[in-house]
Amino acid sequence: MTAPATNLQKTDAPVVASVRDLRVHFKSKAGIVHAVDGVDFDVRDGETLGLVGETGCGKSVTARSFLRLVPMPPGIPVSGSIMFHPRQRCTACDGAGCVACDHTGRVVSTCPACSGTGCSTCEQTGAETLDLLTIPERDLRSIRGNRIAMIFQDPGKALNPALSIRKQVAEVFYAHRSDELLASAGIDPSSHSLPTGLLRRRATQQSRTLENVLLSLPPLRSRRSAITAAADDRVAAALAETQIPNPRAVMDRYPHELSGGMKQRVMIALALACDPDLLIADEPTTALDVTVQARIIELIKELQQRHKTAVVYISHDLSLVRRVADRTAVMYAGRIVEVGDSEQIFHEPEHPYTRGLIDAIPGAHHERGRLAAIEGTVPELIDPDPSCRFAGRCDFAAEVCWTRDPALEPVGDRQVACFIHHPPEHGEAPTFDRTAR
Amino acid sequence: MTAATDQRTVLAVRDLKKHFPIKDGALQRVVGQVRAVDGVSFDLLRGETLGLVGESGCGKTTLGRVLAGLEKPTSGGVYFDLSEQQRTELDQALRAGQGEDLAQLEAAHRVDRLDATNWRRFRRNTQMVFQDSFSSLNPRHLVSDIVGRPLRVYKEASGSALTERVVGLLEQVGLGRQHLYRYPHQFSGGQRQRISIARALALDPELVILDEPTSALDVSVQAQILNLLHELQQNRGFTFLFITHDLSVVRHMADRIAVMYLGRIAESGETTGLFDDPIHPYTEALLRANPDLTGDDEGFRGLEGTVPDPARPPQGCRFHTRCEYATPDCGWEIDDVVLQLEDTPALFDKLVGVERRSPFDADLEFVDASAAAALETALHGDEVPSSMKAAIEQVSVGAQTVSIKFREVNEVLLTPRGNDRLAACVLDALPSRD
C-alpha cells in the first residue's frame, strides 16, 4: 500500500470537505426512511477516501448530497452540513507547483468575509467555506463539474446517447471556462462591445437563433470558429489525458460506439476537465470487467497523483477499496460504523460489522461451505428505534446495544461506533469474547 | 475438495460451436457469424463443480444456455449421462468419424438428437439458476406457483402433497411456510435467489447450471448463498457448472476451472493448481487484475486493449493481440496491421483497400506512394510489437501498395500440461518476472 510517510502527510493535509451530522430522509408510504442518519467524516486534500457498505446503506445518497443531486421530494434534508473549502490557483507559481503550495499548484482560497484573518463564517480558519447544503443553486452550479466533479456507476447511462463525445465534453468548458476559451480565441473577455458580447454568449452556450445567424456572418464567423477550435483542443487534451487512443477520432463518436471501459474513460475525462478539488466516484467500475476495472483504477490513481485531487471512492467491493483508498469509511444502515487508515481497517477490523464483511469475502484460506456469512438482512430504516443498527445481526450484541445508539468515537487512530470499544456508563458492555465463533 | 466418487460423466461436450448470424440490408442477408462459442470440449463428472470464468462477451453464458438445452448448437455435440466406458467409446467413434457406434450413441445421449422421452429426462435433470432474479421470476406468480411449477409439469405431485413438497424445498434453502403465498417483489435479492435455487432443485436434478448466481448480491448475502449451495451439494450430490466472472468466488467453489476467452477455452485444470501456477498468459492477467484481500499492490494490474470482434477472431492464439508474452508464432496477421493503422488516422484515411490472399498475406492499397512508404517505416517503428515485426516474412512496397506476408501458423489448440491441466498457448510455461 501507500508508504507510511505519504500517509502521515495526508493526515496533516488540509481538509477539503467536512461532512457533519448529515441526515437525509425519504418519504415513503410506510413512513420516513432514514437513509442517511448522522454521518460525519472529513476528506483531506489529495487523499482517497473509500466509502464502503452494502446496498442501501446510504453511501450513494451521501455522495450525491455533496452536489445536492438527491431529489427533494421525496428526499427530506433533515440536518447537517457539508463544508467545502474550495482552492484556487497558486499565485506564486501560477499553477506550476512551488514550495508555497506544496507542489500542488493550488492554495486554499481565503475567506471573503475576513480576508484570511479568521471570522465566524470560516470558523477562524481563514479559508473560504461554503456549506454545500445551503448555498444558492446559482453558486452550486459554478461548483458542479468545476470544483467538485462526479463519476457515475454506469457510463452507458450517464452519457447522453444523442450527443457526440465532443459536445458532451465541450459543455464543461463552455460552462466553466468560457473566459479562457475567449482568451485563446484572441478575444478580450473584459471588452463590452456588441461582438464580444455575442461571442461571450456563444462561449457560454447561450446563443439564441438570431444570434447564431449573426455569428455565422463573415465578420464574426472566423472568431466563432476560433472559439470552437479552442474548445476542441481542450476536449482532445482532456481525452488524451485519460489515455484514450486517437482522441480526435473518438470526439466525433457517439457513446454507443464506444466500449464500456472507453465510456468510463470519457466520464473521467469529463470529470477531471476542470481540475476539480474533489472527485466523487460512485462505483465507477462496477459495470466493467476485472481487467478493465484494474486499468481504470490505475488511471484514476495516476490522474489523482498528477492533479492532487481528493477522491471519495464509493464501492461495495472491499477488496477493491483496499487497493484504492488511503482511508476507508465503512457504512451500515445510514451510519458510519468505522473510519480509519485502510491498511489498519482491513488488517484489524474493530467493528463487528467490518469484521463480518471481511470474513464474508471468499479467500484462499476459507474451507468451502464455511464462509462467515453475516446472518439476517439489513434492517428496515423506517422510523428506527434508538439502538445500534447492527445489533440484530451482531454476534456480540448485549442489552445496551438494543437501547442506545453508539457514537463514532476514537479508538487509536481510528473512529469506531461500537459499545465494545466504548463501554456505556451503566449496564453490561458487549465484548468480543462473549460468544466464540 | 470433493473428489468425484462416481466416474459417470454428466455432460461430455465435444467441439461445441454456437454461432449467431449477423444480418444486414433490406433482405436481411447473412453477412457474418458471431462465433460466441467456437469449439469447446470438456467433461463434467458427477458430483464435481466446474467453474467457468472469463470476461464479458467471452461466450460463457451462451455456453451455459446451450448446455441447458435452451439453444441449439451450430455444430458439435453435448452428450448427456455417459458411463466411463461409453465416454471412451464416444471419443473413439468421434475420431473414426461417421459410423454405426456413433449413430447409436448420439441417438441415446446427444442432447440435440434425443427422442421425446429422453429429452424429458434430460430437461428435468438439467436445471438453471439465472443471474438476475428480478427477471427470472414471474412477478405475477406466487412463490408456491414458481417453486411448484416443475413438480406440476412433471406430474410429481398435486394438491396438498404439492404444497408440502414446496414447503420442504423452501425449508432446504432457508425460507419457510410463511413465504408460500407471497410475490417475488416482496423478497430481498438474496431471498429471491434462494427461491430460484429452490425451483432449480425441485426435481432433484443431476446438473445445476449456475449463471452468475451471486453477482447481483452483497458480499454478506453472497456468503450465505455460497454456503447454502455447498451444503446442498454435499447432501444431495449435485453437479454444478458455476459460471462467473468473480475469481474469488470461483476459487472458493470450484473443483476444476475452465478459463474462456473469445469463445474458446484458454486453460483448464484443477482449481488450486491453476490459481497457484497459471500457464496461459490470459489466466495470469485475470488473476493479476483481481483485487483480493491478501497480496500487495505490486501485482495488481489491468490488461491493455479490448476483446477482439468475435465475428473475426484473431488467427493462431486468440489472445495474441493483448498478450505481453506474444511470440512470432502466436498468429500475427494482416488484421493486426489494420488495427495498428486505425490508431494512426493520417495513414488510415489514405487506405483504399485490402486485398487478402490469406489471413497472413495481403496487399494494402493507398491513395499515394508516400502513404505506402510511411506504412513501411511504421512497421519498423516502436509502435509495432517486436514479436509482430519478427513474424513478418516479407514486405514489398509497390507504387501505391504494400504487400505484407506474415509467418503462417495454425490454430493454437489445447494441449495437456500434466496434472490434468490443459492450456492453449505456444509457450511451455510463463516466463518468470525477474
Short mmCIF file of N, CA and C in Angstrom, two decimals, chain A residues 164-305:
data_model
loop_
_atom_site.label_atom_id
_atom_site.label_comp_id
_atom_site.label_asym_id
_atom_site.label_seq_id
_atom_site.Cartn_x
_atom_site.Cartn_y
_atom_site.Cartn_z
N SER A 164 -22.61 13.80 -29.49
CA SER A 164 -21.28 13.24 -29.70
C SER A 164 -20.42 13.52 -28.48
N ILE A 165 -19.34 12.74 -28.34
CA ILE A 165 -18.44 12.90 -27.21
C ILE A 165 -17.91 14.33 -27.18
N ARG A 166 -17.60 14.88 -28.37
CA ARG A 166 -17.09 16.24 -28.46
C ARG A 166 -18.04 17.22 -27.74
N LYS A 167 -19.32 17.15 -28.07
CA LYS A 167 -20.27 18.10 -27.48
C LYS A 167 -20.39 17.93 -25.98
N GLN A 168 -20.38 16.66 -25.53
CA GLN A 168 -20.58 16.44 -24.10
C GLN A 168 -19.40 16.95 -23.30
N VAL A 169 -18.20 16.72 -23.81
CA VAL A 169 -17.03 17.15 -23.05
C VAL A 169 -16.87 18.67 -23.17
N ALA A 170 -17.17 19.20 -24.37
CA ALA A 170 -17.01 20.64 -24.57
C ALA A 170 -17.93 21.44 -23.66
N GLU A 171 -19.06 20.85 -23.32
CA GLU A 171 -20.03 21.53 -22.47
C GLU A 171 -19.40 21.99 -21.15
N VAL A 172 -18.50 21.16 -20.60
CA VAL A 172 -17.84 21.53 -19.35
C VAL A 172 -17.05 22.82 -19.53
N PHE A 173 -16.35 22.90 -20.66
CA PHE A 173 -15.52 24.09 -20.88
C PHE A 173 -16.39 25.31 -21.15
N TYR A 174 -17.45 25.14 -21.91
CA TYR A 174 -18.35 26.26 -22.16
C TYR A 174 -18.97 26.75 -20.85
N ALA A 175 -19.28 25.81 -19.95
CA ALA A 175 -19.95 26.20 -18.71
C ALA A 175 -19.00 26.84 -17.72
N HIS A 176 -17.75 26.36 -17.65
CA HIS A 176 -16.88 26.82 -16.57
C HIS A 176 -15.64 27.56 -17.03
N ARG A 177 -15.29 27.45 -18.30
CA ARG A 177 -14.03 28.03 -18.75
C ARG A 177 -14.24 28.95 -19.94
N SER A 178 -15.38 29.64 -20.00
CA SER A 178 -15.66 30.42 -21.20
C SER A 178 -14.66 31.57 -21.37
N ASP A 179 -14.19 32.14 -20.26
CA ASP A 179 -13.22 33.23 -20.37
C ASP A 179 -11.93 32.75 -21.00
N GLU A 180 -11.48 31.58 -20.57
CA GLU A 180 -10.25 31.03 -21.14
C GLU A 180 -10.43 30.74 -22.63
N LEU A 181 -11.62 30.25 -22.98
CA LEU A 181 -11.89 29.97 -24.40
C LEU A 181 -11.80 31.25 -25.21
N LEU A 182 -12.42 32.33 -24.68
CA LEU A 182 -12.37 33.61 -25.39
C LEU A 182 -10.94 34.09 -25.52
N ALA A 183 -10.17 33.96 -24.44
CA ALA A 183 -8.78 34.41 -24.46
C ALA A 183 -7.97 33.63 -25.50
N SER A 184 -8.17 32.28 -25.54
CA SER A 184 -7.40 31.51 -26.53
C SER A 184 -7.84 31.84 -27.95
N ALA A 185 -9.07 32.32 -28.11
CA ALA A 185 -9.53 32.69 -29.44
C ALA A 185 -9.11 34.12 -29.79
N GLY A 186 -8.35 34.75 -28.91
CA GLY A 186 -7.84 36.09 -29.18
C GLY A 186 -8.87 37.18 -28.99
N ILE A 187 -9.81 36.96 -28.09
CA ILE A 187 -10.83 37.97 -27.82
C ILE A 187 -10.66 38.44 -26.39
N ASP A 188 -10.73 39.74 -26.18
CA ASP A 188 -10.58 40.25 -24.83
C ASP A 188 -11.89 40.07 -24.07
N PRO A 189 -11.92 39.20 -23.06
CA PRO A 189 -13.18 38.90 -22.39
C PRO A 189 -13.76 40.11 -21.63
N SER A 190 -12.90 41.08 -21.30
CA SER A 190 -13.41 42.19 -20.48
C SER A 190 -14.05 43.29 -21.33
N SER A 191 -13.89 43.21 -22.65
CA SER A 191 -14.46 44.24 -23.51
C SER A 191 -15.99 44.18 -23.48
N HIS A 192 -16.60 45.36 -23.67
CA HIS A 192 -18.06 45.39 -23.59
C HIS A 192 -18.73 45.64 -24.93
N SER A 193 -17.97 45.50 -26.02
CA SER A 193 -18.56 45.77 -27.33
C SER A 193 -19.59 44.68 -27.69
N LEU A 194 -20.44 45.01 -28.67
CA LEU A 194 -21.50 44.08 -29.04
C LEU A 194 -20.96 42.75 -29.56
N PRO A 195 -19.95 42.77 -30.48
CA PRO A 195 -19.45 41.47 -30.96
C PRO A 195 -18.92 40.60 -29.84
N THR A 196 -18.18 41.21 -28.90
CA THR A 196 -17.65 40.43 -27.79
C THR A 196 -18.80 39.83 -26.98
N GLY A 197 -19.84 40.66 -26.78
CA GLY A 197 -21.00 40.16 -26.04
C GLY A 197 -21.60 38.94 -26.73
N LEU A 198 -21.73 39.04 -28.06
CA LEU A 198 -22.29 37.92 -28.80
C LEU A 198 -21.41 36.69 -28.66
N LEU A 199 -20.09 36.93 -28.80
CA LEU A 199 -19.17 35.79 -28.72
C LEU A 199 -19.14 35.21 -27.32
N ARG A 200 -19.28 36.10 -26.31
CA ARG A 200 -19.28 35.60 -24.94
C ARG A 200 -20.49 34.70 -24.72
N ARG A 201 -21.64 35.15 -25.25
CA ARG A 201 -22.82 34.31 -25.12
C ARG A 201 -22.62 32.98 -25.86
N ARG A 202 -21.90 33.06 -26.97
CA ARG A 202 -21.61 31.84 -27.72
C ARG A 202 -20.73 30.90 -26.87
N ALA A 203 -19.73 31.48 -26.20
CA ALA A 203 -18.79 30.68 -25.42
C ALA A 203 -19.43 30.11 -24.16
N THR A 204 -20.60 30.63 -23.78
CA THR A 204 -21.29 30.02 -22.64
C THR A 204 -22.53 29.28 -23.11
N GLN A 205 -22.60 29.02 -24.41
CA GLN A 205 -23.70 28.25 -24.99
C GLN A 205 -25.06 28.86 -24.70
N GLN A 206 -25.14 30.20 -24.78
CA GLN A 206 -26.43 30.83 -24.51
C GLN A 206 -27.05 31.43 -25.76
N SER A 207 -26.35 31.31 -26.91
CA SER A 207 -26.83 31.98 -28.11
C SER A 207 -28.22 31.52 -28.52
N ARG A 208 -29.04 32.51 -28.93
CA ARG A 208 -30.37 32.18 -29.46
C ARG A 208 -30.26 32.08 -30.99
N THR A 209 -31.37 31.79 -31.64
CA THR A 209 -31.35 31.58 -33.09
C THR A 209 -30.81 32.80 -33.84
N LEU A 210 -31.33 33.99 -33.48
CA LEU A 210 -30.92 35.20 -34.19
C LEU A 210 -29.42 35.46 -34.01
N GLU A 211 -28.95 35.23 -32.79
CA GLU A 211 -27.53 35.44 -32.51
C GLU A 211 -26.68 34.48 -33.34
N ASN A 212 -27.16 33.24 -33.47
CA ASN A 212 -26.42 32.27 -34.26
C ASN A 212 -26.32 32.71 -35.71
N VAL A 213 -27.41 33.35 -36.21
CA VAL A 213 -27.38 33.86 -37.57
C VAL A 213 -26.31 34.95 -37.69
N LEU A 214 -26.31 35.87 -36.72
CA LEU A 214 -25.32 36.95 -36.73
C LEU A 214 -23.90 36.39 -36.68
N LEU A 215 -23.72 35.38 -35.82
CA LEU A 215 -22.39 34.80 -35.64
C LEU A 215 -21.91 34.09 -36.90
N SER A 216 -22.86 33.64 -37.73
CA SER A 216 -22.43 32.92 -38.93
C SER A 216 -22.11 33.87 -40.08
N LEU A 217 -22.28 35.18 -39.85
CA LEU A 217 -21.93 36.16 -40.88
C LEU A 217 -20.42 36.41 -40.87
N PRO A 218 -19.82 36.76 -42.02
CA PRO A 218 -18.37 36.84 -42.15
C PRO A 218 -17.62 37.57 -41.04
N PRO A 219 -18.02 38.76 -40.57
CA PRO A 219 -17.14 39.42 -39.60
C PRO A 219 -16.96 38.61 -38.31
N LEU A 220 -17.96 37.84 -37.92
CA LEU A 220 -17.85 37.12 -36.64
C LEU A 220 -17.51 35.65 -36.83
N ARG A 221 -17.70 35.16 -38.09
CA ARG A 221 -17.62 33.72 -38.28
C ARG A 221 -16.25 33.17 -37.89
N SER A 222 -15.19 33.87 -38.30
CA SER A 222 -13.87 33.33 -38.03
C SER A 222 -13.60 33.29 -36.53
N ARG A 223 -14.08 34.31 -35.82
CA ARG A 223 -13.83 34.32 -34.38
C ARG A 223 -14.67 33.27 -33.67
N ARG A 224 -15.88 33.03 -34.23
CA ARG A 224 -16.69 31.97 -33.65
C ARG A 224 -15.98 30.62 -33.81
N SER A 225 -15.45 30.39 -35.02
CA SER A 225 -14.78 29.09 -35.20
C SER A 225 -13.50 29.01 -34.38
N ALA A 226 -12.90 30.18 -34.07
CA ALA A 226 -11.72 30.14 -33.19
C ALA A 226 -12.12 29.65 -31.81
N ILE A 227 -13.29 30.07 -31.34
CA ILE A 227 -13.76 29.59 -30.03
C ILE A 227 -14.00 28.09 -30.08
N THR A 228 -14.67 27.64 -31.15
CA THR A 228 -14.94 26.20 -31.28
C THR A 228 -13.63 25.42 -31.33
N ALA A 229 -12.65 25.95 -32.07
CA ALA A 229 -11.37 25.25 -32.18
C ALA A 229 -10.68 25.18 -30.82
N ALA A 230 -10.77 26.30 -30.06
CA ALA A 230 -10.15 26.31 -28.72
C ALA A 230 -10.81 25.25 -27.85
N ALA A 231 -12.14 25.15 -27.92
CA ALA A 231 -12.84 24.14 -27.13
C ALA A 231 -12.43 22.74 -27.58
N ASP A 232 -12.34 22.53 -28.89
CA ASP A 232 -11.94 21.22 -29.41
C ASP A 232 -10.56 20.80 -28.91
N ASP A 233 -9.64 21.78 -28.91
CA ASP A 233 -8.29 21.48 -28.42
C ASP A 233 -8.33 20.98 -26.99
N ARG A 234 -9.13 21.69 -26.19
CA ARG A 234 -9.22 21.29 -24.79
C ARG A 234 -9.85 19.91 -24.63
N VAL A 235 -10.89 19.65 -25.42
CA VAL A 235 -11.56 18.34 -25.36
C VAL A 235 -10.55 17.24 -25.71
N ALA A 236 -9.81 17.46 -26.79
CA ALA A 236 -8.83 16.45 -27.22
C ALA A 236 -7.78 16.23 -26.13
N ALA A 237 -7.34 17.34 -25.51
CA ALA A 237 -6.33 17.21 -24.46
C ALA A 237 -6.89 16.44 -23.27
N ALA A 238 -8.14 16.75 -22.92
CA ALA A 238 -8.76 16.06 -21.78
C ALA A 238 -8.90 14.57 -22.06
N LEU A 239 -9.30 14.23 -23.29
CA LEU A 239 -9.45 12.81 -23.63
C LEU A 239 -8.09 12.12 -23.66
N ALA A 240 -7.10 12.81 -24.20
CA ALA A 240 -5.77 12.21 -24.29
C ALA A 240 -5.22 11.91 -22.90
N GLU A 241 -5.58 12.76 -21.95
CA GLU A 241 -5.06 12.56 -20.60
C GLU A 241 -5.56 11.24 -19.99
N THR A 242 -6.73 10.78 -20.39
CA THR A 242 -7.22 9.51 -19.87
C THR A 242 -6.79 8.35 -20.76
N GLN A 243 -5.74 8.56 -21.54
CA GLN A 243 -5.12 7.52 -22.37
C GLN A 243 -6.08 6.93 -23.38
N ILE A 244 -6.98 7.74 -23.89
CA ILE A 244 -7.83 7.29 -24.99
C ILE A 244 -7.00 7.40 -26.25
N PRO A 245 -6.80 6.29 -26.96
CA PRO A 245 -6.00 6.39 -28.18
C PRO A 245 -6.77 7.19 -29.23
N ASN A 246 -6.06 8.03 -29.94
CA ASN A 246 -6.70 8.70 -31.05
C ASN A 246 -7.86 9.62 -30.66
N PRO A 247 -7.65 10.56 -29.71
CA PRO A 247 -8.77 11.35 -29.17
C PRO A 247 -9.56 12.11 -30.22
N ARG A 248 -8.88 12.60 -31.26
CA ARG A 248 -9.60 13.39 -32.27
C ARG A 248 -10.66 12.56 -32.98
N ALA A 249 -10.39 11.26 -33.15
CA ALA A 249 -11.37 10.40 -33.81
C ALA A 249 -12.50 10.04 -32.86
N VAL A 250 -12.12 9.84 -31.58
CA VAL A 250 -13.14 9.46 -30.59
C VAL A 250 -14.14 10.60 -30.37
N MET A 251 -13.64 11.86 -30.52
CA MET A 251 -14.51 13.01 -30.28
C MET A 251 -15.77 13.01 -31.13
N ASP A 252 -15.67 12.47 -32.32
CA ASP A 252 -16.83 12.51 -33.21
C ASP A 252 -17.72 11.29 -33.07
N ARG A 253 -17.37 10.41 -32.17
CA ARG A 253 -18.20 9.22 -31.99
C ARG A 253 -19.32 9.51 -31.01
N TYR A 254 -20.29 8.62 -31.01
CA TYR A 254 -21.38 8.68 -30.04
C TYR A 254 -21.18 7.60 -28.99
N PRO A 255 -21.75 7.78 -27.80
CA PRO A 255 -21.46 6.82 -26.73
C PRO A 255 -21.67 5.36 -27.11
N HIS A 256 -22.68 5.05 -27.94
CA HIS A 256 -22.92 3.64 -28.23
C HIS A 256 -21.82 3.01 -29.07
N GLU A 257 -20.97 3.86 -29.67
CA GLU A 257 -19.89 3.32 -30.50
C GLU A 257 -18.66 2.95 -29.67
N LEU A 258 -18.70 3.26 -28.37
CA LEU A 258 -17.53 3.02 -27.54
C LEU A 258 -17.79 1.84 -26.60
N SER A 259 -16.70 1.17 -26.19
CA SER A 259 -16.83 0.08 -25.24
C SER A 259 -17.04 0.65 -23.84
N GLY A 260 -17.42 -0.20 -22.91
CA GLY A 260 -17.70 0.24 -21.55
C GLY A 260 -16.51 0.94 -20.91
N GLY A 261 -15.33 0.34 -21.08
CA GLY A 261 -14.13 0.93 -20.48
C GLY A 261 -13.83 2.29 -21.08
N MET A 262 -14.05 2.40 -22.40
CA MET A 262 -13.79 3.66 -23.09
C MET A 262 -14.78 4.73 -22.62
N LYS A 263 -16.04 4.34 -22.45
CA LYS A 263 -17.04 5.30 -21.98
C LYS A 263 -16.67 5.81 -20.60
N GLN A 264 -16.19 4.88 -19.74
CA GLN A 264 -15.83 5.33 -18.39
C GLN A 264 -14.64 6.27 -18.46
N ARG A 265 -13.73 6.05 -19.42
CA ARG A 265 -12.61 6.98 -19.60
C ARG A 265 -13.12 8.36 -20.00
N VAL A 266 -14.12 8.39 -20.88
CA VAL A 266 -14.70 9.67 -21.28
C VAL A 266 -15.29 10.36 -20.06
N MET A 267 -15.99 9.59 -19.21
CA MET A 267 -16.57 10.16 -17.99
C MET A 267 -15.48 10.75 -17.10
N ILE A 268 -14.36 10.04 -17.00
CA ILE A 268 -13.27 10.52 -16.15
C ILE A 268 -12.69 11.80 -16.76
N ALA A 269 -12.54 11.80 -18.09
CA ALA A 269 -12.03 12.99 -18.77
C ALA A 269 -12.95 14.19 -18.49
N LEU A 270 -14.25 13.94 -18.56
CA LEU A 270 -15.24 14.97 -18.27
C LEU A 270 -15.09 15.50 -16.86
N ALA A 271 -14.94 14.55 -15.92
CA ALA A 271 -14.89 14.92 -14.52
C ALA A 271 -13.63 15.72 -14.19
N LEU A 272 -12.52 15.32 -14.82
CA LEU A 272 -11.26 15.98 -14.46
C LEU A 272 -10.96 17.16 -15.37
N ALA A 273 -11.85 17.48 -16.30
CA ALA A 273 -11.58 18.53 -17.28
C ALA A 273 -11.26 19.86 -16.62
N CYS A 274 -11.93 20.19 -15.54
CA CYS A 274 -11.72 21.50 -14.91
C CYS A 274 -10.80 21.42 -13.70
N ASP A 275 -10.08 20.28 -13.57
CA ASP A 275 -9.12 20.16 -12.49
C ASP A 275 -9.80 20.37 -11.12
N PRO A 276 -10.76 19.53 -10.76
CA PRO A 276 -11.54 19.78 -9.54
C PRO A 276 -10.73 19.53 -8.27
N ASP A 277 -11.21 20.09 -7.16
CA ASP A 277 -10.57 19.83 -5.86
C ASP A 277 -11.01 18.49 -5.30
N LEU A 278 -12.21 18.11 -5.68
CA LEU A 278 -12.77 16.89 -5.11
C LEU A 278 -13.47 16.11 -6.21
N LEU A 279 -13.15 14.82 -6.29
CA LEU A 279 -13.78 13.96 -7.28
C LEU A 279 -14.56 12.89 -6.54
N ILE A 280 -15.83 12.76 -6.86
CA ILE A 280 -16.64 11.74 -6.22
C ILE A 280 -16.89 10.64 -7.23
N ALA A 281 -16.39 9.45 -6.92
CA ALA A 281 -16.52 8.32 -7.85
C ALA A 281 -17.48 7.33 -7.23
N ASP A 282 -18.68 7.24 -7.82
CA ASP A 282 -19.71 6.36 -7.27
C ASP A 282 -19.70 5.04 -8.02
N GLU A 283 -19.06 4.04 -7.46
CA GLU A 283 -18.93 2.71 -8.07
C GLU A 283 -18.51 2.81 -9.54
N PRO A 284 -17.38 3.48 -9.84
CA PRO A 284 -17.07 3.73 -11.24
C PRO A 284 -16.73 2.48 -12.04
N THR A 285 -16.46 1.36 -11.40
CA THR A 285 -16.02 0.19 -12.17
C THR A 285 -16.95 -1.01 -12.03
N THR A 286 -18.09 -0.81 -11.38
CA THR A 286 -18.97 -1.96 -11.13
C THR A 286 -19.48 -2.59 -12.41
N ALA A 287 -19.68 -1.77 -13.45
CA ALA A 287 -20.24 -2.32 -14.69
C ALA A 287 -19.16 -2.88 -15.61
N LEU A 288 -17.90 -2.89 -15.16
CA LEU A 288 -16.80 -3.27 -16.05
C LEU A 288 -16.19 -4.62 -15.68
N ASP A 289 -15.48 -5.21 -16.63
CA ASP A 289 -14.75 -6.44 -16.37
C ASP A 289 -13.56 -6.19 -15.47
N VAL A 290 -13.08 -7.24 -14.79
CA VAL A 290 -11.96 -7.05 -13.87
C VAL A 290 -10.73 -6.48 -14.54
N THR A 291 -10.44 -6.95 -15.76
CA THR A 291 -9.22 -6.49 -16.41
C THR A 291 -9.33 -5.00 -16.74
N VAL A 292 -10.53 -4.58 -17.18
CA VAL A 292 -10.74 -3.17 -17.48
C VAL A 292 -10.80 -2.37 -16.18
N GLN A 293 -11.43 -2.96 -15.17
CA GLN A 293 -11.52 -2.30 -13.87
C GLN A 293 -10.13 -1.94 -13.36
N ALA A 294 -9.21 -2.90 -13.46
CA ALA A 294 -7.86 -2.64 -12.97
C ALA A 294 -7.22 -1.48 -13.73
N ARG A 295 -7.47 -1.41 -15.03
CA ARG A 295 -6.90 -0.31 -15.82
C ARG A 295 -7.49 1.04 -15.39
N ILE A 296 -8.80 1.06 -15.16
CA ILE A 296 -9.45 2.31 -14.77
C ILE A 296 -8.95 2.77 -13.40
N ILE A 297 -8.77 1.82 -12.49
CA ILE A 297 -8.26 2.16 -11.16
C ILE A 297 -6.86 2.77 -11.27
N GLU A 298 -6.02 2.12 -12.09
CA GLU A 298 -4.67 2.66 -12.29
C GLU A 298 -4.75 4.09 -12.81
N LEU A 299 -5.67 4.29 -13.76
CA LEU A 299 -5.81 5.60 -14.38
C LEU A 299 -6.25 6.64 -13.35
N ILE A 300 -7.26 6.30 -12.55
CA ILE A 300 -7.75 7.26 -11.55
C ILE A 300 -6.62 7.61 -10.58
N LYS A 301 -5.88 6.58 -10.15
CA LYS A 301 -4.78 6.82 -9.22
C LYS A 301 -3.73 7.75 -9.81
N GLU A 302 -3.39 7.45 -11.08
CA GLU A 302 -2.34 8.23 -11.73
C GLU A 302 -2.78 9.68 -11.90
N LEU A 303 -4.02 9.87 -12.36
CA LEU A 303 -4.50 11.23 -12.57
C LEU A 303 -4.64 11.96 -11.24
N GLN A 304 -5.00 11.21 -10.20
CA GLN A 304 -5.13 11.85 -8.89
C GLN A 304 -3.77 12.37 -8.43
N GLN A 305 -2.74 11.55 -8.67
CA GLN A 305 -1.41 11.99 -8.26
C GLN A 305 -0.98 13.22 -9.03
#
